[in-house]
PDB file of C-alpha atoms in Angstrom:
ATOM      1  CA  LYS A   1     -16.722 -42.821  23.117  1.00 76.00           C
ATOM      2  CA  ASN A   2     -13.375 -44.325  22.644  1.00 77.00           C
ATOM      3  CA  GLN A   3     -11.177 -43.493  25.046  1.00 90.00           C
ATOM      4  CA  VAL A   4      -7.770 -44.355  25.831  1.00 95.00           C
ATOM      5  CA  GLU A   5      -6.699 -44.051  29.858  1.00 96.00           C
ATOM      6  CA  GLN A   6      -3.427 -44.716  31.848  1.00 97.00           C
ATOM      7  CA  SER A   7      -1.739 -45.393  34.928  1.00 96.00           C
ATOM      8  CA  PRO A   8       0.138 -44.317  36.682  1.00 97.00           C
ATOM      9  CA  GLN A   9       0.751 -40.966  35.268  1.00 96.00           C
ATOM     10  CA  SER A  10       4.396 -40.912  36.516  1.00 97.00           C
ATOM     11  CA  LEU A  11       6.178 -43.244  38.256  1.00 97.00           C
ATOM     12  CA  ILE A  12      10.270 -42.851  39.560  1.00 98.00           C
ATOM     13  CA  ILE A  13      12.178 -45.959  40.005  1.00 97.00           C
ATOM     14  CA  LEU A  14      15.811 -47.339  40.829  1.00 97.00           C
ATOM     15  CA  GLU A  15      17.933 -48.630  38.293  1.00 97.00           C
ATOM     16  CA  GLY A  16      17.469 -52.578  38.351  1.00 97.00           C
ATOM     17  CA  LYS A  17      13.699 -52.571  39.837  1.00 97.00           C
ATOM     18  CA  ASN A  18      10.838 -54.073  37.466  1.00 98.00           C
ATOM     19  CA  CYS A  19       7.564 -51.834  36.988  1.00 98.00           C
ATOM     20  CA  THR A  20       4.238 -52.131  35.668  1.00 98.00           C
ATOM     21  CA  LEU A  21       2.460 -49.430  33.188  1.00 98.00           C
ATOM     22  CA  GLN A  22      -1.274 -49.874  33.126  1.00 98.00           C
ATOM     23  CA  CYS A  23      -3.919 -49.518  29.899  1.00 98.00           C
ATOM     24  CA  ASN A  24      -6.995 -49.454  29.957  1.00 97.00           C
ATOM     25  CA  TYR A  25      -9.514 -48.833  26.879  1.00 96.00           C
ATOM     26  CA  THR A  26     -12.955 -48.372  25.606  1.00 94.00           C
ATOM     27  CA  VAL A  27     -12.183 -48.570  21.891  1.00 88.00           C
ATOM     28  CA  SER A  28     -14.319 -50.722  19.479  1.00 85.00           C
ATOM     29  CA  PRO A  29     -14.395 -52.293  17.165  1.00 85.00           C
ATOM     30  CA  PHE A  30     -11.056 -53.767  18.095  1.00 86.00           C
ATOM     31  CA  SER A  31      -8.069 -54.113  16.043  1.00 85.00           C
ATOM     32  CA  ASN A  32      -4.987 -53.796  17.912  1.00 88.00           C
ATOM     33  CA  LEU A  33      -2.853 -52.727  20.415  1.00 92.00           C
ATOM     34  CA  ARG A  34       0.651 -51.047  20.565  1.00 93.00           C
ATOM     35  CA  TRP A  35       2.904 -49.836  23.082  1.00 96.00           C
ATOM     36  CA  TYR A  36       5.767 -47.164  22.789  1.00 96.00           C
ATOM     37  CA  LYS A  37       8.063 -45.613  23.551  1.00 97.00           C
ATOM     38  CA  GLN A  38       8.614 -41.620  23.685  1.00 95.00           C
ATOM     39  CA  ASP A  39      12.642 -40.225  24.325  1.00 93.00           C
ATOM     40  CA  THR A  40      11.726 -36.518  24.913  1.00 89.00           C
ATOM     41  CA  GLY A  41      11.568 -34.517  22.146  1.00 85.00           C
ATOM     42  CA  ARG A  42      11.297 -37.294  19.830  1.00 89.00           C
ATOM     43  CA  GLY A  43       8.681 -39.320  18.197  1.00 91.00           C
ATOM     44  CA  PRO A  44       7.282 -42.889  19.516  1.00 93.00           C
ATOM     45  CA  VAL A  45       8.830 -45.360  18.667  1.00 93.00           C
ATOM     46  CA  SER A  46       6.565 -49.204  18.669  1.00 91.00           C
ATOM     47  CA  LEU A  47       7.740 -51.863  21.083  1.00 95.00           C
ATOM     48  CA  THR A  48       5.042 -54.166  20.515  1.00 92.00           C
ATOM     49  CA  ILE A  49       2.062 -54.618  18.978  1.00 89.00           C
ATOM     50  CA  MET A  50      -0.932 -56.771  20.215  1.00 91.00           C
ATOM     51  CA  THR A  51      -4.207 -58.102  18.337  1.00 87.00           C
ATOM     52  CA  PHE A  52      -7.049 -59.589  19.851  1.00 83.00           C
ATOM     53  CA  SER A  53      -6.242 -62.904  20.008  1.00 87.00           C
ATOM     54  CA  GLU A  54      -2.781 -62.634  21.438  1.00 89.00           C
ATOM     55  CA  ASN A  55      -2.662 -61.811  25.169  1.00 91.00           C
ATOM     56  CA  THR A  56       1.253 -61.504  25.423  1.00 95.00           C
ATOM     57  CA  LYS A  57       3.984 -60.412  23.856  1.00 94.00           C
ATOM     58  CA  SER A  58       8.126 -59.534  24.452  1.00 95.00           C
ATOM     59  CA  ASN A  59      10.214 -57.391  23.090  1.00 94.00           C
ATOM     60  CA  GLY A  60      13.557 -57.646  25.157  1.00 95.00           C
ATOM     61  CA  ARG A  61      13.435 -56.528  28.114  1.00 97.00           C
ATOM     62  CA  TYR A  62       9.383 -55.133  27.372  1.00 97.00           C
ATOM     63  CA  THR A  63       6.833 -57.478  28.179  1.00 97.00           C
ATOM     64  CA  ALA A  64       2.975 -56.852  27.161  1.00 97.00           C
ATOM     65  CA  THR A  65       0.004 -58.505  28.233  1.00 97.00           C
ATOM     66  CA  LEU A  66      -3.926 -57.510  26.883  1.00 96.00           C
ATOM     67  CA  ASP A  67      -7.241 -59.345  27.974  1.00 94.00           C
ATOM     68  CA  ALA A  68      -9.698 -58.270  25.184  1.00 90.00           C
ATOM     69  CA  ASP A  69     -12.872 -59.420  27.296  1.00 92.00           C
ATOM     70  CA  THR A  70     -11.521 -56.601  30.403  1.00 94.00           C
ATOM     71  CA  LYS A  71     -10.157 -54.306  28.093  1.00 95.00           C
ATOM     72  CA  GLN A  72      -6.949 -53.910  29.899  1.00 97.00           C
ATOM     73  CA  SER A  73      -3.167 -53.684  29.093  1.00 97.00           C
ATOM     74  CA  SER A  74       0.041 -53.935  31.122  1.00 98.00           C
ATOM     75  CA  LEU A  75       3.158 -53.486  30.198  1.00 98.00           C
ATOM     76  CA  HIS A  76       5.968 -54.902  32.395  1.00 98.00           C
ATOM     77  CA  ILE A  77       9.522 -53.496  32.195  1.00 98.00           C
ATOM     78  CA  THR A  78      12.239 -56.085  34.378  1.00 97.00           C
ATOM     79  CA  ALA A  79      15.950 -54.381  35.030  1.00 97.00           C
ATOM     80  CA  SER A  80      14.805 -51.025  34.369  1.00 97.00           C
ATOM     81  CA  GLN A  81      17.691 -48.883  33.451  1.00 97.00           C
ATOM     82  CA  LEU A  82      18.660 -45.371  32.759  1.00 97.00           C
ATOM     83  CA  SER A  83      17.885 -45.497  28.877  1.00 96.00           C
ATOM     84  CA  ASP A  84      14.013 -46.084  29.703  1.00 97.00           C
ATOM     85  CA  SER A  85      13.352 -43.181  30.973  1.00 97.00           C
ATOM     86  CA  ALA A  86      10.784 -41.841  28.992  1.00 97.00           C
ATOM     87  CA  SER A  87       7.323 -41.440  28.228  1.00 96.00           C
ATOM     88  CA  TYR A  88       5.435 -44.953  27.177  1.00 98.00           C
ATOM     89  CA  ILE A  89       2.375 -44.263  25.477  1.00 97.00           C
ATOM     90  CA  CYS A  90      -0.580 -46.662  25.175  1.00 97.00           C
ATOM     91  CA  VAL A  91      -2.180 -47.043  21.379  1.00 94.00           C
ATOM     92  CA  VAL A  92      -5.370 -48.393  20.581  1.00 91.00           C
ATOM     93  CA  SER A  93      -6.469 -49.323  16.552  1.00 87.00           C
ATOM     94  CA  ASP A  94     -10.388 -49.292  15.463  1.00 82.00           C
ATOM     95  CA  ARG A  95     -10.465 -51.686  12.748  1.00 75.00           C
ATOM     96  CA  GLY A  96     -14.281 -49.551  12.132  1.00 65.00           C
ATOM     97  CA  SER A  97     -12.444 -47.408   8.869  1.00 59.00           C
ATOM     98  CA  THR A  98      -9.314 -47.429   6.508  1.00 57.00           C
ATOM     99  CA  LEU A  99      -7.720 -45.194   8.212  1.00 59.00           C
ATOM    100  CA  GLY A 100      -6.974 -47.626  10.603  1.00 65.00           C
ATOM    101  CA  ARG A 101      -7.672 -44.681  13.416  1.00 76.00           C
ATOM    102  CA  LEU A 102      -5.546 -44.654  16.833  1.00 85.00           C
ATOM    103  CA  TYR A 103      -6.924 -43.806  19.871  1.00 89.00           C
ATOM    104  CA  PHE A 104      -3.596 -42.823  21.983  1.00 93.00           C
ATOM    105  CA  GLY A 105      -3.543 -42.269  26.080  1.00 95.00           C
ATOM    106  CA  ARG A 106      -1.509 -39.655  27.592  1.00 95.00           C
ATOM    107  CA  GLY A 107       1.110 -41.578  28.246  1.00 95.00           C
ATOM    108  CA  THR A 108       3.798 -42.821  31.721  1.00 97.00           C
ATOM    109  CA  GLN A 109       6.646 -40.248  32.767  1.00 97.00           C
ATOM    110  CA  LEU A 110       8.747 -43.030  33.726  1.00 98.00           C
ATOM    111  CA  THR A 111      11.890 -41.803  35.483  1.00 98.00           C
ATOM    112  CA  VAL A 112      14.409 -44.593  36.319  1.00 98.00           C
ATOM    113  CA  TRP A 113      17.399 -43.333  38.882  1.00 97.00           C
ATOM    114  CA  PRO A 114      20.245 -44.586  39.137  1.00 95.00           C
TER     115      PRO A 114
ATOM    116  CA  GLU B   1      17.982 -45.491   4.462  1.00 62.00           C
ATOM    117  CA  ALA B   2      14.463 -46.719   4.778  1.00 66.00           C
ATOM    118  CA  ASP B   3      13.022 -43.047   6.946  1.00 90.00           C
ATOM    119  CA  ILE B   4      11.178 -40.328   8.066  1.00 94.00           C
ATOM    120  CA  TYR B   5      12.111 -37.052   7.910  1.00 95.00           C
ATOM    121  CA  GLN B   6      11.195 -33.604   9.220  1.00 97.00           C
ATOM    122  CA  THR B   7      12.512 -29.936   9.461  1.00 96.00           C
ATOM    123  CA  PRO B   8      13.576 -27.512  11.337  1.00 96.00           C
ATOM    124  CA  ARG B   9      13.397 -29.746  14.907  1.00 95.00           C
ATOM    125  CA  TYR B  10      12.675 -26.361  16.216  1.00 96.00           C
ATOM    126  CA  LEU B  11      11.591 -23.218  15.425  1.00 96.00           C
ATOM    127  CA  VAL B  12      10.800 -19.951  17.244  1.00 97.00           C
ATOM    128  CA  ILE B  13       8.866 -17.283  15.319  1.00 96.00           C
ATOM    129  CA  GLY B  14       6.897 -14.543  16.126  1.00 95.00           C
ATOM    130  CA  THR B  15       3.461 -13.687  15.514  1.00 96.00           C
ATOM    131  CA  GLY B  16       2.381 -13.081  11.748  1.00 95.00           C
ATOM    132  CA  LYS B  17       4.419 -15.341  10.020  1.00 95.00           C
ATOM    133  CA  LYS B  18       4.193 -17.457   7.284  1.00 96.00           C
ATOM    134  CA  ILE B  19       5.491 -21.203   8.231  1.00 96.00           C
ATOM    135  CA  THR B  20       6.070 -24.349   6.784  1.00 97.00           C
ATOM    136  CA  LEU B  21       7.403 -27.689   8.737  1.00 97.00           C
ATOM    137  CA  GLU B  22       8.889 -30.634   6.277  1.00 97.00           C
ATOM    138  CA  CYS B  23       8.291 -33.776   6.726  1.00 98.00           C
ATOM    139  CA  SER B  24       9.163 -36.732   3.953  1.00 97.00           C
ATOM    140  CA  GLN B  25       9.692 -40.000   4.139  1.00 96.00           C
ATOM    141  CA  THR B  26      11.845 -42.737   2.343  1.00 93.00           C
ATOM    142  CA  MET B  27       9.868 -45.930   2.920  1.00 89.00           C
ATOM    143  CA  GLY B  28       8.194 -45.711   0.247  1.00 89.00           C
ATOM    144  CA  HIS B  29       4.246 -45.482   2.165  1.00 90.00           C
ATOM    145  CA  ASP B  30       1.227 -44.020   0.807  1.00 89.00           C
ATOM    146  CA  LYS B  31      -0.686 -42.766   3.626  1.00 90.00           C
ATOM    147  CA  MET B  32       0.817 -39.615   5.717  1.00 92.00           C
ATOM    148  CA  TYR B  33      -0.335 -38.129   9.690  1.00 93.00           C
ATOM    149  CA  TRP B  34       0.133 -34.921  11.367  1.00 95.00           C
ATOM    150  CA  TYR B  35      -0.256 -35.176  14.858  1.00 95.00           C
ATOM    151  CA  GLN B  36      -0.179 -31.928  17.097  1.00 95.00           C
ATOM    152  CA  GLN B  37       0.930 -33.016  20.786  1.00 94.00           C
ATOM    153  CA  ASP B  38       1.302 -30.822  24.087  1.00 92.00           C
ATOM    154  CA  PRO B  39       3.495 -31.534  26.681  1.00 86.00           C
ATOM    155  CA  GLY B  40       1.670 -34.243  29.096  1.00 85.00           C
ATOM    156  CA  MET B  41      -0.699 -34.478  26.515  1.00 89.00           C
ATOM    157  CA  GLU B  42      -1.956 -37.135  23.881  1.00 90.00           C
ATOM    158  CA  LEU B  43      -1.643 -36.812  20.194  1.00 92.00           C
ATOM    159  CA  HIS B  44      -4.211 -35.424  18.260  1.00 92.00           C
ATOM    160  CA  LEU B  45      -4.633 -36.148  14.322  1.00 92.00           C
ATOM    161  CA  ILE B  46      -5.066 -32.884  12.589  1.00 93.00           C
ATOM    162  CA  HIS B  47      -4.168 -33.620   9.164  1.00 94.00           C
ATOM    163  CA  TYR B  48      -3.810 -37.483   7.265  1.00 91.00           C
ATOM    164  CA  SER B  49      -3.335 -38.461   3.605  1.00 92.00           C
ATOM    165  CA  TYR B  50      -4.305 -41.534   1.686  1.00 88.00           C
ATOM    166  CA  GLY B  51      -2.039 -40.617  -1.057  1.00 90.00           C
ATOM    167  CA  VAL B  52      -1.202 -38.331  -3.764  1.00 94.00           C
ATOM    168  CA  ASN B  53      -3.375 -35.265  -4.136  1.00 94.00           C
ATOM    169  CA  SER B  54      -5.641 -36.927  -1.239  1.00 91.00           C
ATOM    170  CA  THR B  55      -5.538 -34.743   2.194  1.00 93.00           C
ATOM    171  CA  GLU B  56      -8.472 -34.902   5.031  1.00 91.00           C
ATOM    172  CA  LYS B  57      -8.700 -33.255   7.929  1.00 90.00           C
ATOM    173  CA  GLY B  58      -8.567 -34.996  11.259  1.00 87.00           C
ATOM    174  CA  ASP B  59      -9.849 -35.051  15.009  1.00 82.00           C
ATOM    175  CA  LEU B  60      -8.502 -31.926  15.894  1.00 82.00           C
ATOM    176  CA  SER B  61      -9.880 -28.218  14.176  1.00 78.00           C
ATOM    177  CA  SER B  62      -6.615 -27.171  12.496  1.00 82.00           C
ATOM    178  CA  GLU B  63      -5.811 -23.312  10.852  1.00 88.00           C
ATOM    179  CA  SER B  64      -2.944 -25.061   9.516  1.00 92.00           C
ATOM    180  CA  THR B  65      -2.802 -26.617   5.512  1.00 94.00           C
ATOM    181  CA  VAL B  66      -0.857 -29.316   3.814  1.00 96.00           C
ATOM    182  CA  SER B  67      -0.451 -30.706   0.459  1.00 96.00           C
ATOM    183  CA  ARG B  68       0.368 -33.769  -0.963  1.00 96.00           C
ATOM    184  CA  ILE B  69       1.706 -33.540  -4.057  1.00 96.00           C
ATOM    185  CA  ARG B  70       4.471 -36.264  -4.318  1.00 95.00           C
ATOM    186  CA  THR B  71       3.765 -39.612  -2.492  1.00 94.00           C
ATOM    187  CA  GLU B  72       7.360 -38.918   0.264  1.00 95.00           C
ATOM    188  CA  HIS B  73       6.564 -35.211   1.280  1.00 97.00           C
ATOM    189  CA  PHE B  74       4.094 -33.563   2.992  1.00 97.00           C
ATOM    190  CA  PRO B  75       4.240 -30.040   4.226  1.00 98.00           C
ATOM    191  CA  LEU B  76       2.193 -28.502   6.462  1.00 97.00           C
ATOM    192  CA  THR B  77       1.914 -24.898   7.086  1.00 96.00           C
ATOM    193  CA  LEU B  78       0.294 -22.288   8.841  1.00 93.00           C
ATOM    194  CA  GLU B  79      -0.438 -18.715   7.032  1.00 93.00           C
ATOM    195  CA  SER B  80      -0.340 -16.743  10.272  1.00 94.00           C
ATOM    196  CA  ALA B  81       1.089 -18.410  13.433  1.00 94.00           C
ATOM    197  CA  ARG B  82      -0.065 -17.422  16.714  1.00 94.00           C
ATOM    198  CA  PRO B  83       0.535 -17.799  20.051  1.00 95.00           C
ATOM    199  CA  SER B  84      -2.363 -21.029  19.785  1.00 93.00           C
ATOM    200  CA  HIS B  85       0.112 -22.727  17.616  1.00 94.00           C
ATOM    201  CA  THR B  86       2.782 -23.390  20.082  1.00 96.00           C
ATOM    202  CA  SER B  87       3.127 -27.326  20.638  1.00 95.00           C
ATOM    203  CA  GLN B  88       5.007 -29.619  19.082  1.00 95.00           C
ATOM    204  CA  TYR B  89       3.704 -31.379  15.799  1.00 97.00           C
ATOM    205  CA  LEU B  90       4.741 -34.852  15.030  1.00 96.00           C
ATOM    206  CA  CYS B  91       4.690 -36.188  11.570  1.00 96.00           C
ATOM    207  CA  ALA B  92       4.015 -40.387  10.460  1.00 94.00           C
ATOM    208  CA  SER B  93       3.584 -42.500   7.514  1.00 93.00           C
ATOM    209  CA  SER B  94       2.340 -46.085   7.600  1.00 88.00           C
ATOM    210  CA  GLU B  95       1.865 -48.575   4.340  1.00 81.00           C
ATOM    211  CA  ARG B  96      -1.311 -48.919   2.797  1.00 62.00           C
ATOM    212  CA  ALA B  97      -2.632 -51.951   4.316  1.00 53.00           C
ATOM    213  CA  LEU B  98      -6.388 -52.011   3.607  1.00 48.00           C
ATOM    214  CA  GLY B  99      -8.506 -53.986   6.258  1.00 44.00           C
ATOM    215  CA  GLY B 100      -4.875 -55.245   7.974  1.00 45.00           C
ATOM    216  CA  PRO B 101      -4.416 -55.425  11.546  1.00 46.00           C
ATOM    217  CA  TYR B 102      -0.855 -54.429  11.722  1.00 54.00           C
ATOM    218  CA  ASN B 103      -0.998 -51.152  10.105  1.00 69.00           C
ATOM    219  CA  GLU B 104       1.664 -49.452  12.557  1.00 80.00           C
ATOM    220  CA  GLN B 105       2.720 -45.836  11.564  1.00 87.00           C
ATOM    221  CA  PHE B 106       6.447 -45.128  11.890  1.00 90.00           C
ATOM    222  CA  PHE B 107       7.235 -41.211  13.467  1.00 94.00           C
ATOM    223  CA  GLY B 108       9.459 -38.712  12.593  1.00 95.00           C
ATOM    224  CA  PRO B 109      11.266 -36.929  15.146  1.00 94.00           C
ATOM    225  CA  GLY B 110       8.736 -34.045  15.340  1.00 95.00           C
ATOM    226  CA  THR B 111       9.276 -30.360  15.061  1.00 96.00           C
ATOM    227  CA  ARG B 112       8.956 -28.131  18.289  1.00 96.00           C
ATOM    228  CA  LEU B 113       7.280 -24.679  17.152  1.00 96.00           C
ATOM    229  CA  THR B 114       7.111 -21.772  19.572  1.00 96.00           C
ATOM    230  CA  VAL B 115       5.384 -18.424  18.660  1.00 96.00           C
ATOM    231  CA  LEU B 116       5.974 -15.391  20.355  1.00 95.00           C
TER     232      LEU B 116
END
């Protein structure tokens, strides 16, 4: 069964600190993995995307890693800001259909305190 | 500006009412999608479309229906709303890149539906 599991479920950190969010998946055949940021009451916005051959991708203070062998990914946030408070969702796409079906994790709810 | 829009953003309605959630995109995308999301839970695909006059049911069974008469417009309709339909509904679109890895879906802001 294709699944995406994220940890931790929620996380509270102080402004300026770093944090790492985890994602494990069983989706096969694998196409790509994205990290989305979803602010409360808004739609998800893509942060990074990685295909099978990529093992790291950065977008400003966000750095995602991918280990396709162990089917694990992480999202590292450096020097956190209050605006980083959001849900971070790991999304894996398969390449077994023309739809490019997406499998969503439940997200990690990050809260950054001043 | 290329974007994806949803209206209304919030809707509170009584049981038995018929409602239509609107979704429009100005990016010229062929594929469009409707997702349902409950708090703290993953998004579930309820409908999708490859293009005009194409509609398919998604993974999660839904009593809603959709139509795709124009490329840019993908409305979702509930004929008789019930409290179990209370949820957030997200619309998305993507290019028709068959076999391509970068099939990024762009999401609208969502409609928060509450059925009393």
